[in-house]
Amino acid sequence: MPRFLGFVAGPYSLAAPIGDVRQIVAVGADAHAEPEDARAQATTSLATLLGAAPRGAAQAVLAFDHGDITVRVSCCALRGVLDAAAPTPLPSTAARRHTGLVVGAIDDGDGLTLVVDARVLATLAAGGGGP
Amino acid sequence: MSGGVLIFVAGGARLGVPLADVTRVTLQGRLTPIPFGHRALAGLMRGDDGALVPVFDLQALGAGDDDARPRLHVDGATVAVLGTERGPVGLRLDRLLGTANRYDAHVARPAHGDDVDQEAVEDVVERHRVALSPAVRATLGGAGVPRDASASVGTAPFFFFSADAFVAAVSVVGEGGVRTSAGAPS
């Protein structure tokens, strides 16, 4: 059974295949601290990136690979590891931009969670497109 | 004309859909919002048959405000799930009026693939002083007046809602300049 890392960004309940998440950088109070290493890339709010308002202070920072660099995005909450069947693809009638971002939805016992393509997410976070 | 028509109010407009095009009418389940969704897209619902159904609210089409978003949760909301060539479309109803088995066609429904006579639709809109936003007008496919309707349906004119025309109307050029089947700006 596939495993996903579930996280929340603003109103969105999202998940990524667990192997596609480079690193859980911080969870809890550490998530709102600025990186001590000045060379570290700035953290992008995932909710803002998706055109929504974050809900409260960031509670987790995740890192995704984007070519030779690693992008860091902050989330409103980390839901943990989700075991679920393979995602059901979204119907093409679900009108949206960036159609490659959400590849499907899984039922994790707490409603539908949207599964994102980590590469597309990283591209958006790296400035390759946004709202 | 005969053939059952489901008549309802959506986005403030009195609309109808042939019963043959209605997959089911159901209470709105829990909706999951979708990033970068079209402004009329309220969210994604798991249908009774397990299929994923995007639920739209026509109210947001008439708002004229690009930032207007449909509410995620509406108490007791009814959703009509309609079949289209591209997949299911859920339409949140303001009010379900009922069915009519016979009606007089004011504007004939076009044959499959043909465009509706927009001038004739406009004539009905003007004649009956119906308030319809331009965006909603683009989703219409004919008009009629019920003949044997119940009191809840009444005899006021209704407009056929075309789910296929609606899906086409919310389509835009997606990222990379590729026309997606249903991408759309917020």
mmCIF file of C-alpha atoms in Angstrom:
data_model
loop_
_atom_site.group_PDB
_atom_site.id
_atom_site.type_symbol
_atom_site.label_atom_id
_atom_site.label_comp_id
_atom_site.label_asym_id
_atom_site.label_seq_id
_atom_site.Cartn_x
_atom_site.Cartn_y
_atom_site.Cartn_z
ATOM 1 C CA MET A 1 0.000 0.000 0.000
ATOM 2 C CA PRO A 2 1.465 3.391 -0.964
ATOM 3 C CA ARG A 3 2.505 5.701 1.847
ATOM 4 C CA PHE A 4 2.111 9.447 1.788
ATOM 5 C CA LEU A 5 3.158 12.328 3.973
ATOM 6 C CA GLY A 6 0.085 14.377 4.772
ATOM 7 C CA PHE A 7 0.225 18.105 5.401
ATOM 8 C CA VAL A 8 -2.104 21.079 5.495
ATOM 9 C CA ALA A 9 -1.600 24.384 3.691
ATOM 10 C CA GLY A 10 -4.300 26.968 4.402
ATOM 11 C CA PRO A 11 -7.613 25.318 3.452
ATOM 12 C CA TYR A 12 -5.937 22.522 1.501
ATOM 13 C CA SER A 13 -5.415 18.990 2.771
ATOM 14 C CA LEU A 14 -2.482 17.659 0.771
ATOM 15 C CA ALA A 15 -0.164 14.693 0.633
ATOM 16 C CA ALA A 16 2.942 13.700 -1.291
ATOM 17 C CA PRO A 17 4.377 10.238 -1.842
ATOM 18 C CA ILE A 18 6.639 9.834 1.149
ATOM 19 C CA GLY A 19 9.672 9.037 -0.993
ATOM 20 C CA ASP A 20 9.282 12.353 -2.835
ATOM 21 C CA VAL A 21 9.734 14.453 0.308
ATOM 22 C CA ARG A 22 13.430 15.253 0.652
ATOM 23 C CA GLN A 23 13.277 16.083 4.339
ATOM 24 C CA ILE A 24 11.088 17.160 7.204
ATOM 25 C CA VAL A 25 13.145 20.195 8.150
ATOM 26 C CA ALA A 26 11.265 21.315 11.225
ATOM 27 C CA VAL A 27 8.083 20.605 13.132
ATOM 28 C CA GLY A 28 6.374 22.662 15.816
ATOM 29 C CA ALA A 29 7.924 25.808 17.267
ATOM 30 C CA ASP A 30 11.106 25.404 15.227
ATOM 31 C CA ALA A 31 9.056 25.736 12.061
ATOM 32 C CA HIS A 32 8.685 29.498 12.442
ATOM 33 C CA ALA A 33 12.328 30.180 13.183
ATOM 34 C CA GLU A 34 14.453 31.668 10.426
ATOM 35 C CA PRO A 35 17.262 29.400 9.212
ATOM 36 C CA GLU A 36 20.434 30.080 11.161
ATOM 37 C CA ASP A 37 22.532 29.464 8.084
ATOM 38 C CA ALA A 38 22.365 32.705 6.079
ATOM 39 C CA ARG A 39 23.068 30.732 2.904
ATOM 40 C CA ALA A 40 19.953 28.630 3.395
ATOM 41 C CA GLN A 41 17.206 29.280 0.909
ATOM 42 C CA ALA A 42 14.238 31.249 2.206
ATOM 43 C CA THR A 43 11.213 29.224 3.161
ATOM 44 C CA THR A 44 8.096 29.745 1.066
ATOM 45 C CA SER A 45 4.645 29.546 2.607
ATOM 46 C CA LEU A 46 2.879 26.741 0.775
ATOM 47 C CA ALA A 47 -0.553 28.220 1.456
ATOM 48 C CA THR A 48 0.526 31.557 -0.038
ATOM 49 C CA LEU A 49 2.080 29.755 -2.960
ATOM 50 C CA LEU A 50 -1.280 28.115 -3.621
ATOM 51 C CA GLY A 51 -3.088 31.441 -3.445
ATOM 52 C CA ALA A 52 -4.601 31.007 0.008
ATOM 53 C CA ALA A 53 -4.048 32.510 3.426
ATOM 54 C CA PRO A 54 -2.005 30.450 5.906
ATOM 55 C CA ARG A 55 -3.865 29.337 9.016
ATOM 56 C CA GLY A 56 -1.776 30.479 11.921
ATOM 57 C CA ALA A 57 1.960 30.193 12.254
ATOM 58 C CA ALA A 58 3.823 27.565 10.287
ATOM 59 C CA GLN A 59 3.929 24.240 12.078
ATOM 60 C CA ALA A 60 6.197 22.349 9.720
ATOM 61 C CA VAL A 61 8.819 22.972 7.075
ATOM 62 C CA LEU A 62 9.322 20.442 4.306
ATOM 63 C CA ALA A 63 12.107 20.234 1.748
ATOM 64 C CA PHE A 64 11.691 19.017 -1.817
ATOM 65 C CA ASP A 65 14.328 18.444 -4.469
ATOM 66 C CA HIS A 66 14.252 20.701 -7.495
ATOM 67 C CA GLY A 67 17.086 19.799 -9.796
ATOM 68 C CA ASP A 68 20.318 20.686 -8.052
ATOM 69 C CA ILE A 69 18.670 22.730 -5.350
ATOM 70 C CA THR A 70 16.332 22.003 -2.492
ATOM 71 C CA VAL A 71 13.265 24.144 -1.932
ATOM 72 C CA ARG A 72 11.701 24.602 1.480
ATOM 73 C CA VAL A 73 8.023 25.187 2.045
ATOM 74 C CA SER A 74 6.212 25.843 5.286
ATOM 75 C CA CYS A 75 2.914 24.191 6.097
ATOM 76 C CA CYS A 76 0.160 24.959 8.562
ATOM 77 C CA ALA A 77 0.219 21.424 9.958
ATOM 78 C CA LEU A 78 1.877 18.097 9.453
ATOM 79 C CA ARG A 79 -0.639 15.256 9.476
ATOM 80 C CA GLY A 80 1.869 12.436 9.450
ATOM 81 C CA VAL A 81 2.200 9.313 7.365
ATOM 82 C CA LEU A 82 -0.956 8.209 5.570
ATOM 83 C CA ASP A 83 -1.497 4.704 4.301
ATOM 84 C CA ALA A 84 -3.941 4.683 1.436
ATOM 85 C CA ALA A 85 -4.711 2.971 -1.807
ATOM 86 C CA ALA A 86 -3.342 4.497 -4.993
ATOM 87 C CA PRO A 87 -4.786 7.964 -5.675
ATOM 88 C CA THR A 88 -7.940 8.256 -7.727
ATOM 89 C CA PRO A 89 -7.202 10.620 -10.633
ATOM 90 C CA LEU A 90 -9.139 13.874 -10.644
ATOM 91 C CA PRO A 91 -11.726 14.100 -13.428
ATOM 92 C CA SER A 92 -10.801 16.584 -16.132
ATOM 93 C CA THR A 93 -13.964 18.511 -15.259
ATOM 94 C CA ALA A 94 -12.249 19.710 -12.054
ATOM 95 C CA ALA A 95 -11.395 23.048 -13.666
ATOM 96 C CA ARG A 96 -8.126 24.400 -12.377
ATOM 97 C CA ARG A 97 -4.804 25.868 -13.385
ATOM 98 C CA HIS A 98 -1.578 23.927 -12.935
ATOM 99 C CA THR A 99 -3.370 20.697 -13.705
ATOM 100 C CA GLY A 100 -0.168 18.733 -13.093
ATOM 101 C CA LEU A 101 0.015 19.772 -9.453
ATOM 102 C CA VAL A 102 -2.763 17.603 -8.072
ATOM 103 C CA VAL A 103 -2.527 14.102 -9.473
ATOM 104 C CA GLY A 104 -5.393 12.557 -7.564
ATOM 105 C CA ALA A 105 -7.118 12.093 -4.261
ATOM 106 C CA ILE A 106 -6.906 9.499 -1.514
ATOM 107 C CA ASP A 107 -9.300 8.587 1.245
ATOM 108 C CA ASP A 108 -7.426 8.453 4.505
ATOM 109 C CA GLY A 109 -10.374 7.954 6.806
ATOM 110 C CA ASP A 110 -10.696 11.679 7.390
ATOM 111 C CA GLY A 111 -12.117 12.719 4.049
ATOM 112 C CA LEU A 112 -10.373 13.360 0.766
ATOM 113 C CA THR A 113 -6.742 14.405 0.659
ATOM 114 C CA LEU A 114 -5.236 15.707 -2.563
ATOM 115 C CA VAL A 115 -2.027 14.049 -3.696
ATOM 116 C CA VAL A 116 0.428 16.482 -5.238
ATOM 117 C CA ASP A 117 3.250 15.863 -7.678
ATOM 118 C CA ALA A 118 6.305 16.864 -5.647
ATOM 119 C CA ARG A 119 8.230 17.898 -8.776
ATOM 120 C CA VAL A 120 5.510 20.324 -9.838
ATOM 121 C CA LEU A 121 5.242 21.615 -6.285
ATOM 122 C CA ALA A 122 8.996 22.181 -6.140
ATOM 123 C CA THR A 123 8.928 23.954 -9.504
ATOM 124 C CA LEU A 124 6.228 26.313 -8.239
ATOM 125 C CA ALA A 125 8.126 26.910 -4.996
ATOM 126 C CA ALA A 126 11.305 27.632 -6.932
ATOM 127 C CA GLY A 127 9.498 30.388 -8.805
ATOM 128 C CA GLY A 128 8.513 28.423 -11.855
ATOM 129 C CA GLY A 129 4.908 29.553 -11.745
ATOM 130 C CA GLY A 130 2.295 30.498 -9.221
ATOM 131 C CA PRO A 131 -0.988 32.226 -8.778
ATOM 132 C CA MET B 1 -42.092 18.738 -26.097
ATOM 133 C CA SER B 2 -41.994 15.715 -23.844
ATOM 134 C CA GLY B 3 -39.316 14.016 -21.809
ATOM 135 C CA GLY B 4 -38.746 14.579 -18.145
ATOM 136 C CA VAL B 5 -36.889 17.706 -17.112
ATOM 137 C CA LEU B 6 -35.447 18.361 -13.673
ATOM 138 C CA ILE B 7 -36.131 21.986 -12.817
ATOM 139 C CA PHE B 8 -34.203 23.864 -10.157
ATOM 140 C CA VAL B 9 -32.723 27.194 -9.160
ATOM 141 C CA ALA B 10 -28.936 27.533 -9.330
ATOM 142 C CA GLY B 11 -26.950 30.731 -9.210
ATOM 143 C CA GLY B 12 -30.261 32.539 -8.892
ATOM 144 C CA ALA B 13 -31.418 31.286 -12.295
ATOM 145 C CA ARG B 14 -34.333 28.994 -13.019
ATOM 146 C CA LEU B 15 -32.757 26.129 -14.925
ATOM 147 C CA GLY B 16 -33.649 22.699 -16.245
ATOM 148 C CA VAL B 17 -31.771 19.564 -17.222
ATOM 149 C CA PRO B 18 -33.212 16.525 -19.015
ATOM 150 C CA LEU B 19 -33.573 13.740 -16.494
ATOM 151 C CA ALA B 20 -31.598 11.508 -18.838
ATOM 152 C CA ASP B 21 -28.550 13.723 -18.229
ATOM 153 C CA VAL B 22 -28.839 13.566 -14.431
ATOM 154 C CA THR B 23 -26.700 10.842 -12.912
ATOM 155 C CA ARG B 24 -28.113 11.468 -9.469
ATOM 156 C CA VAL B 25 -29.320 14.131 -7.085
ATOM 157 C CA THR B 26 -27.688 13.935 -3.708
ATOM 158 C CA LEU B 27 -27.003 15.858 -0.547
ATOM 159 C CA GLN B 28 -23.680 17.614 -0.752
ATOM 160 C CA GLY B 29 -21.038 15.572 0.959
ATOM 161 C CA ARG B 30 -17.880 16.888 2.500
ATOM 162 C CA LEU B 31 -16.047 19.049 -0.030
ATOM 163 C CA THR B 32 -12.288 19.215 -0.420
ATOM 164 C CA PRO B 33 -11.017 22.506 -1.861
ATOM 165 C CA ILE B 34 -8.679 22.304 -4.858
ATOM 166 C CA PRO B 35 -5.689 24.643 -5.296
ATOM 167 C CA PHE B 36 -5.885 26.968 -8.294
ATOM 168 C CA GLY B 37 -9.478 25.922 -8.859
ATOM 169 C CA HIS B 38 -11.855 27.854 -11.084
ATOM 170 C CA ARG B 39 -13.685 30.474 -9.075
ATOM 171 C CA ALA B 40 -16.963 28.581 -9.476
ATOM 172 C CA LEU B 41 -15.408 25.330 -8.266
ATOM 173 C CA ALA B 42 -16.501 24.835 -4.668
ATOM 174 C CA GLY B 43 -14.570 21.620 -4.142
ATOM 175 C CA LEU B 44 -14.271 17.919 -4.746
ATOM 176 C CA MET B 45 -16.757 15.389 -3.445
ATOM 177 C CA ARG B 46 -16.738 11.597 -3.331
ATOM 178 C CA GLY B 47 -19.960 10.462 -4.975
ATOM 179 C CA ASP B 48 -22.158 7.623 -3.785
ATOM 180 C CA ASP B 49 -20.590 5.363 -6.416
ATOM 181 C CA GLY B 50 -17.068 6.233 -5.278
ATOM 182 C CA ALA B 51 -16.324 8.527 -8.214
ATOM 183 C CA LEU B 52 -14.762 11.938 -7.620
ATOM 184 C CA VAL B 53 -17.121 14.758 -8.512
ATOM 185 C CA PRO B 54 -16.116 18.419 -8.777
ATOM 186 C CA VAL B 55 -18.921 20.563 -7.361
ATOM 187 C CA PHE B 56 -19.567 23.981 -8.887
ATOM 188 C CA ASP B 57 -21.646 26.887 -7.651
ATOM 189 C CA LEU B 58 -23.029 29.153 -10.375
ATOM 190 C CA GLN B 59 -23.417 31.945 -7.829
ATOM 191 C CA ALA B 60 -19.688 32.625 -8.146
ATOM 192 C CA LEU B 61 -20.004 33.047 -11.923
ATOM 193 C CA GLY B 62 -22.384 35.933 -11.537
ATOM 194 C CA ALA B 63 -20.471 37.634 -8.757
ATOM 195 C CA GLY B 64 -18.314 39.624 -11.157
ATOM 196 C CA ASP B 65 -15.530 39.487 -8.627
ATOM 197 C CA ASP B 66 -12.551 37.333 -9.478
ATOM 198 C CA ASP B 67 -11.832 36.860 -5.782
ATOM 199 C CA ALA B 68 -15.337 35.636 -5.030
ATOM 200 C CA ARG B 69 -15.146 32.006 -3.954
ATOM 201 C CA PRO B 70 -18.058 29.673 -3.409
ATOM 202 C CA ARG B 71 -18.595 28.558 0.139
ATOM 203 C CA LEU B 72 -17.199 25.140 0.920
ATOM 204 C CA HIS B 73 -20.018 24.097 3.165
ATOM 205 C CA VAL B 74 -23.659 24.945 2.676
ATOM 206 C CA ASP B 75 -26.060 23.371 5.152
ATOM 207 C CA GLY B 76 -28.359 20.875 3.476
ATOM 208 C CA ALA B 77 -27.147 21.751 0.012
ATOM 209 C CA THR B 78 -28.371 19.570 -2.821
ATOM 210 C CA VAL B 79 -26.060 18.655 -5.672
ATOM 211 C CA ALA B 80 -27.145 17.443 -9.093
ATOM 212 C CA VAL B 81 -24.477 15.230 -10.622
ATOM 213 C CA LEU B 82 -24.551 15.591 -14.400
ATOM 214 C CA GLY B 83 -22.747 13.526 -16.976
ATOM 215 C CA THR B 84 -20.612 15.226 -19.615
ATOM 216 C CA GLU B 85 -18.274 13.997 -22.320
ATOM 217 C CA ARG B 86 -15.354 14.905 -20.052
ATOM 218 C CA GLY B 87 -16.626 13.403 -16.834
ATOM 219 C CA PRO B 88 -19.045 14.190 -14.041
ATOM 220 C CA VAL B 89 -20.006 17.710 -13.024
ATOM 221 C CA GLY B 90 -21.698 18.460 -9.728
ATOM 222 C CA LEU B 91 -23.940 21.498 -9.671
ATOM 223 C CA ARG B 92 -24.905 22.929 -6.296
ATOM 224 C CA LEU B 93 -28.574 23.835 -6.337
ATOM 225 C CA ASP B 94 -30.068 26.820 -4.571
ATOM 226 C CA ARG B 95 -33.418 25.045 -4.656
ATOM 227 C CA LEU B 96 -34.779 21.892 -6.216
ATOM 228 C CA LEU B 97 -38.201 22.655 -7.691
ATOM 229 C CA GLY B 98 -39.259 19.322 -9.196
ATOM 230 C CA THR B 99 -39.805 17.703 -12.547
ATOM 231 C CA ALA B 100 -41.903 18.513 -15.565
ATOM 232 C CA ASN B 101 -42.788 15.864 -18.113
ATOM 233 C CA ARG B 102 -44.118 18.179 -20.814
ATOM 234 C CA TYR B 103 -43.090 21.666 -21.794
ATOM 235 C CA ASP B 104 -43.399 24.176 -24.599
ATOM 236 C CA ALA B 105 -40.037 24.935 -26.127
ATOM 237 C CA HIS B 106 -39.368 28.672 -26.365
ATOM 238 C CA VAL B 107 -35.919 28.002 -27.696
ATOM 239 C CA ALA B 108 -35.275 24.564 -29.085
ATOM 240 C CA ARG B 109 -32.401 22.598 -27.632
ATOM 241 C CA PRO B 110 -29.787 22.302 -30.364
ATOM 242 C CA ALA B 111 -28.739 18.996 -31.814
ATOM 243 C CA HIS B 112 -25.631 17.550 -30.255
ATOM 244 C CA GLY B 113 -22.601 19.635 -31.138
ATOM 245 C CA ASP B 114 -24.608 22.593 -32.464
ATOM 246 C CA ASP B 115 -24.734 25.984 -30.813
ATOM 247 C CA VAL B 116 -27.895 27.206 -29.207
ATOM 248 C CA ASP B 117 -29.655 30.174 -30.802
ATOM 249 C CA GLN B 118 -28.273 32.794 -28.416
ATOM 250 C CA GLU B 119 -30.437 35.557 -29.871
ATOM 251 C CA ALA B 120 -33.542 33.533 -29.132
ATOM 252 C CA VAL B 121 -32.306 32.934 -25.595
ATOM 253 C CA GLU B 122 -31.663 36.650 -25.199
ATOM 254 C CA ASP B 123 -35.198 37.310 -26.421
ATOM 255 C CA VAL B 124 -36.641 35.077 -23.699
ATOM 256 C CA VAL B 125 -34.363 36.674 -21.119
ATOM 257 C CA GLU B 126 -35.542 40.140 -22.145
ATOM 258 C CA ARG B 127 -39.191 39.215 -22.540
ATOM 259 C CA HIS B 128 -39.431 37.617 -19.122
ATOM 260 C CA ARG B 129 -37.013 40.044 -17.503
ATOM 261 C CA VAL B 130 -34.879 37.246 -16.167
ATOM 262 C CA ALA B 131 -31.706 38.249 -14.342
ATOM 263 C CA LEU B 132 -28.886 36.130 -15.739
ATOM 264 C CA SER B 133 -25.223 36.972 -15.662
ATOM 265 C CA PRO B 134 -23.380 36.757 -19.002
ATOM 266 C CA ALA B 135 -21.303 33.889 -17.653
ATOM 267 C CA VAL B 136 -24.405 31.878 -16.812
ATOM 268 C CA ARG B 137 -25.981 32.726 -20.186
ATOM 269 C CA ALA B 138 -23.004 31.068 -21.850
ATOM 270 C CA THR B 139 -24.008 27.777 -20.258
ATOM 271 C CA LEU B 140 -27.567 27.733 -21.540
ATOM 272 C CA GLY B 141 -28.909 25.427 -24.201
ATOM 273 C CA GLY B 142 -32.527 26.382 -24.913
ATOM 274 C CA ALA B 143 -35.562 27.485 -22.955
ATOM 275 C CA GLY B 144 -38.992 26.151 -22.221
ATOM 276 C CA VAL B 145 -42.177 26.604 -20.245
ATOM 277 C CA PRO B 146 -43.563 23.688 -18.211
ATOM 278 C CA ARG B 147 -47.030 22.524 -19.230
ATOM 279 C CA ASP B 148 -47.932 19.857 -16.736
ATOM 280 C CA ALA B 149 -45.803 20.899 -13.826
ATOM 281 C CA SER B 150 -46.536 20.697 -10.137
ATOM 282 C CA ALA B 151 -47.132 23.792 -8.063
ATOM 283 C CA SER B 152 -43.511 23.807 -6.933
ATOM 284 C CA VAL B 153 -42.337 23.940 -10.537
ATOM 285 C CA GLY B 154 -44.991 26.390 -11.705
ATOM 286 C CA THR B 155 -45.293 27.644 -15.264
ATOM 287 C CA ALA B 156 -42.563 30.268 -15.357
ATOM 288 C CA PRO B 157 -39.994 29.743 -18.122
ATOM 289 C CA PHE B 158 -36.817 27.852 -17.448
ATOM 290 C CA PHE B 159 -33.541 27.643 -19.303
ATOM 291 C CA PHE B 160 -31.826 24.428 -20.172
ATOM 292 C CA PHE B 161 -28.464 24.190 -18.449
ATOM 293 C CA SER B 162 -25.886 22.534 -20.655
ATOM 294 C CA ALA B 163 -23.235 20.821 -18.558
ATOM 295 C CA ASP B 164 -21.038 20.350 -21.639
ATOM 296 C CA ALA B 165 -21.276 24.049 -22.486
ATOM 297 C CA PHE B 166 -20.491 24.837 -18.872
ATOM 298 C CA VAL B 167 -17.363 22.679 -18.888
ATOM 299 C CA ALA B 168 -16.283 24.381 -22.112
ATOM 300 C CA ALA B 169 -16.971 27.799 -20.588
ATOM 301 C CA VAL B 170 -14.726 27.184 -17.588
ATOM 302 C CA SER B 171 -11.885 25.871 -19.750
ATOM 303 C CA VAL B 172 -8.915 28.144 -20.292
ATOM 304 C CA VAL B 173 -5.361 27.958 -21.442
ATOM 305 C CA GLY B 174 -3.435 26.239 -18.711
ATOM 306 C CA GLU B 175 0.214 26.444 -17.790
ATOM 307 C CA GLY B 176 2.684 26.189 -20.623
ATOM 308 C CA GLY B 177 0.170 27.595 -23.091
ATOM 309 C CA VAL B 178 -1.483 24.213 -23.477
ATOM 310 C CA ARG B 179 -5.225 24.224 -23.605
ATOM 311 C CA THR B 180 -6.237 21.879 -20.837
ATOM 312 C CA SER B 181 -9.486 20.044 -20.740
ATOM 313 C CA ALA B 182 -10.621 22.058 -17.798
ATOM 314 C CA GLY B 183 -7.981 24.411 -16.489
ATOM 315 C CA ALA B 184 -9.194 27.805 -15.438
ATOM 316 C CA PRO B 185 -8.068 30.986 -13.772
ATOM 317 C CA SER B 186 -9.200 31.738 -10.283
#
